[in-house]
Amino acid sequence: MEEIYSYIKENSGRFVENLVELIKQPSVAATGEGIGECAEKVKELMEKVGLEAKIIPEKDGNPVVYGEVKSTRSDRTLLFYNHYDVQPPDPIEEWIHSPFSGKIEDSKIYGRGASDNKGNLVSRLMAVEAFLKVLGEPPANIKFVVEGEEEIGSPHLAQFIKEHSTLLSADACIWEFGGINRRGNPCLYLGLKGVLSVELQAEGAKRDVHSANAPLIPNPAWRLIWALNSIKNERDEILIEGFYERVEEPSAEEIKCLEEIPFEEEEEKRSLGLKEFLHNLTGLEALKALLFNPTCTINGFHSGYGGPGAKTVLPCKAFAKLDFRLVPKQMPDEIFEKLKLHLKNRGFSDIKIIKYGSTEPAKTPINHPFVHLVASAAEKVYGRKAVIYPTSAGSGPMHLFRNWLNMPVVSAGCSYPEAKAHAPNENLPIELYLKGIEFMATLIEEFGSS
């Protein structure tokens, strides 16, 4: 491994350039900007590293980039799941550098995707390159599946998995994200919440009218507000009938795991400019709520006039975007049907409901040998105890690999708490990026020899 680490150090400048070049290529799934071009760049980078790579089209969706390299040292296969698509860069005016510049300043790489998820993707590819250049092969068979729709809920990945399950077979999977906490401990995540994304629409007159007509003309903005008010109360309890009936409570083993997590609540509150968390939750109860409570969140509400000054208008349309974060064993299709029935029973059958992306919750057991292996590799590289989260507050298509393909999945990466993923000025420190390459190389070596 010393030769591998030396190769990484000697080629660190080029490894940084590879990431910068990928960041410069826009790949916004929400708008489609640069998606095809970015898929080609990922394929080219895989081939440059030494993998056999190909672009596999998804019917009605963005292409998936697949790459693999075989080993004679082991018959074990490690799969890396990543995505090349990114969130929209808005609001543009809040960026200190152009969002697709890949600008380096204060030893950080700035740009949309620097942390989520191009930094993690390239760090893994560079780790594989180190083995190929130094030893001629990796210590285990390596596969990459890199999709282009994760940021919009991976709507076509399930069909892709069904059609290519044999191609994606592996003994274990490393998921897309992860990093260190503010104390420098590597953090590993063993699961994801499910998610259901919807849009609710209300309509009134066929066009906007003068607000003087309010005594006669129905206001869709109020109508939508009343519908939303029926879904959740001021105590954040979700009022949809049967919403909680399948919720699986955390086990005693998972609670014990939570007790060992150094929850950085004061740092987090300062970072966000908050005096307290919702309902004044603190300590273990706050962490338990974050990871194990299902949620309903209004992502955006739009209606009428929102410009400067006043406009006395009664809008003709209103819509709100919501997401439900789901825990085992809540299923998004069931929750969607319950939402429709709830609105109908509450007298809101006129509210139109549009379903967007959804994923199921998924978890890998804390005591799985692969979890211990990843933790061991992380501790060797970072010199600190790995912090293990039994699940994550976030969501993604992990269930397709954990539940469908039946492989253990651990999420680990090279990011950090101030990466500002999904926000302006997303960034990744170069030091952490290079340390992440060492981590992935160490993990691949231990996986192949275990």
mmCIF file of C-alpha atoms in Angstrom, residues 19 22 25 27 29 34-47 49 51-58 61-68 78-86 113 115-126 128 142-151 154 156-157 160-161 164 167-168 173-177 397 400-401 405:
data_model
loop_
_atom_site.group_PDB
_atom_site.id
_atom_site.type_symbol
_atom_site.label_atom_id
_atom_site.label_comp_id
_atom_site.label_asym_id
_atom_site.label_seq_id
_atom_site.Cartn_x
_atom_site.Cartn_y
_atom_site.Cartn_z
ATOM 1 C CA LEU A 19 -12.068 16.555 -10.934
ATOM 2 C CA LEU A 22 -15.653 17.148 -14.687
ATOM 3 C CA GLN A 25 -19.126 20.210 -17.470
ATOM 4 C CA SER A 27 -25.003 18.183 -15.868
ATOM 5 C CA ALA A 29 -30.825 16.671 -14.325
ATOM 6 C CA GLY A 34 -25.141 19.021 -20.354
ATOM 7 C CA ILE A 35 -26.352 15.549 -19.376
ATOM 8 C CA GLY A 36 -25.231 13.721 -22.536
ATOM 9 C CA GLU A 37 -21.905 15.544 -22.645
ATOM 10 C CA CYS A 38 -21.171 14.728 -19.005
ATOM 11 C CA ALA A 39 -21.964 11.043 -19.504
ATOM 12 C CA GLU A 40 -19.402 11.003 -22.307
ATOM 13 C CA LYS A 41 -16.813 12.675 -20.073
ATOM 14 C CA VAL A 42 -17.354 10.097 -17.334
ATOM 15 C CA LYS A 43 -16.939 7.284 -19.861
ATOM 16 C CA GLU A 44 -13.754 8.877 -21.212
ATOM 17 C CA LEU A 45 -12.348 9.227 -17.699
ATOM 18 C CA MET A 46 -13.116 5.578 -16.938
ATOM 19 C CA GLU A 47 -11.321 4.496 -20.107
ATOM 20 C CA VAL A 49 -8.098 5.091 -15.910
ATOM 21 C CA LEU A 51 -11.688 0.403 -17.104
ATOM 22 C CA GLU A 52 -13.855 -1.097 -19.794
ATOM 23 C CA ALA A 53 -16.640 1.437 -20.032
ATOM 24 C CA LYS A 54 -19.858 1.969 -21.924
ATOM 25 C CA ILE A 55 -22.865 4.245 -21.929
ATOM 26 C CA ILE A 56 -26.167 2.408 -21.496
ATOM 27 C CA PRO A 57 -29.274 4.383 -22.504
ATOM 28 C CA GLU A 58 -32.276 4.468 -20.186
ATOM 29 C CA GLY A 61 -34.313 8.823 -19.147
ATOM 30 C CA ASN A 62 -30.706 9.937 -18.850
ATOM 31 C CA PRO A 63 -27.970 7.447 -19.773
ATOM 32 C CA VAL A 64 -26.110 5.323 -17.240
ATOM 33 C CA VAL A 65 -22.327 4.998 -17.451
ATOM 34 C CA TYR A 66 -21.016 1.532 -16.582
ATOM 35 C CA GLY A 67 -17.400 0.546 -16.083
ATOM 36 C CA GLU A 68 -15.549 -2.496 -14.822
ATOM 37 C CA LEU A 78 -17.056 -4.440 -5.216
ATOM 38 C CA LEU A 79 -19.625 -2.159 -6.839
ATOM 39 C CA PHE A 80 -19.473 1.644 -6.642
ATOM 40 C CA TYR A 81 -22.711 3.568 -7.090
ATOM 41 C CA ASN A 82 -22.403 7.231 -8.057
ATOM 42 C CA HIS A 83 -24.230 9.849 -10.106
ATOM 43 C CA TYR A 84 -22.929 12.455 -12.535
ATOM 44 C CA ASP A 85 -25.992 14.711 -12.459
ATOM 45 C CA VAL A 86 -26.104 17.752 -10.180
ATOM 46 C CA GLY A 113 -20.933 18.751 -8.022
ATOM 47 C CA SER A 115 -18.936 17.397 -3.246
ATOM 48 C CA ASP A 116 -22.194 15.943 -4.565
ATOM 49 C CA ASN A 117 -21.220 13.775 -6.317
ATOM 50 C CA LYS A 118 -18.353 14.283 -8.735
ATOM 51 C CA GLY A 119 -15.717 14.518 -6.010
ATOM 52 C CA ASN A 120 -16.621 11.097 -4.628
ATOM 53 C CA LEU A 121 -16.902 9.586 -8.104
ATOM 54 C CA VAL A 122 -13.494 10.780 -9.280
ATOM 55 C CA SER A 123 -11.801 9.869 -5.988
ATOM 56 C CA ARG A 124 -12.893 6.261 -6.494
ATOM 57 C CA LEU A 125 -11.746 6.177 -10.081
ATOM 58 C CA MET A 126 -8.362 7.588 -9.099
ATOM 59 C CA VAL A 128 -8.563 2.228 -9.085
ATOM 60 C CA ILE A 142 -14.439 -3.490 -9.541
ATOM 61 C CA LYS A 143 -17.685 -2.236 -11.056
ATOM 62 C CA PHE A 144 -19.024 1.303 -11.402
ATOM 63 C CA VAL A 145 -22.620 2.261 -12.086
ATOM 64 C CA VAL A 146 -22.986 6.025 -12.533
ATOM 65 C CA GLU A 147 -26.476 7.330 -13.228
ATOM 66 C CA GLY A 148 -27.708 10.739 -14.384
ATOM 67 C CA GLU A 149 -31.011 11.154 -12.545
ATOM 68 C CA GLU A 150 -30.268 10.841 -8.831
ATOM 69 C CA GLU A 151 -31.020 14.507 -8.171
ATOM 70 C CA SER A 154 -33.867 8.291 -10.111
ATOM 71 C CA HIS A 156 -35.847 5.262 -14.444
ATOM 72 C CA LEU A 157 -33.204 3.415 -12.412
ATOM 73 C CA PHE A 160 -32.535 -0.265 -15.514
ATOM 74 C CA ILE A 161 -31.743 -2.508 -12.530
ATOM 75 C CA HIS A 164 -29.227 -5.325 -16.018
ATOM 76 C CA LEU A 167 -24.337 -7.000 -15.027
ATOM 77 C CA LEU A 168 -24.563 -5.277 -11.636
ATOM 78 C CA CYS A 173 -21.628 -1.831 -2.683
ATOM 79 C CA ILE A 174 -20.145 1.521 -1.683
ATOM 80 C CA TRP A 175 -22.779 4.237 -1.950
ATOM 81 C CA GLU A 176 -22.294 7.724 -3.293
ATOM 82 C CA PHE A 177 -21.838 10.050 -0.301
ATOM 83 C CA PRO A 397 -32.296 4.604 -4.702
ATOM 84 C CA LEU A 400 -32.581 -1.137 -5.536
ATOM 85 C CA PHE A 401 -29.177 -2.479 -4.504
ATOM 86 C CA LEU A 405 -29.908 -7.067 -5.566
#
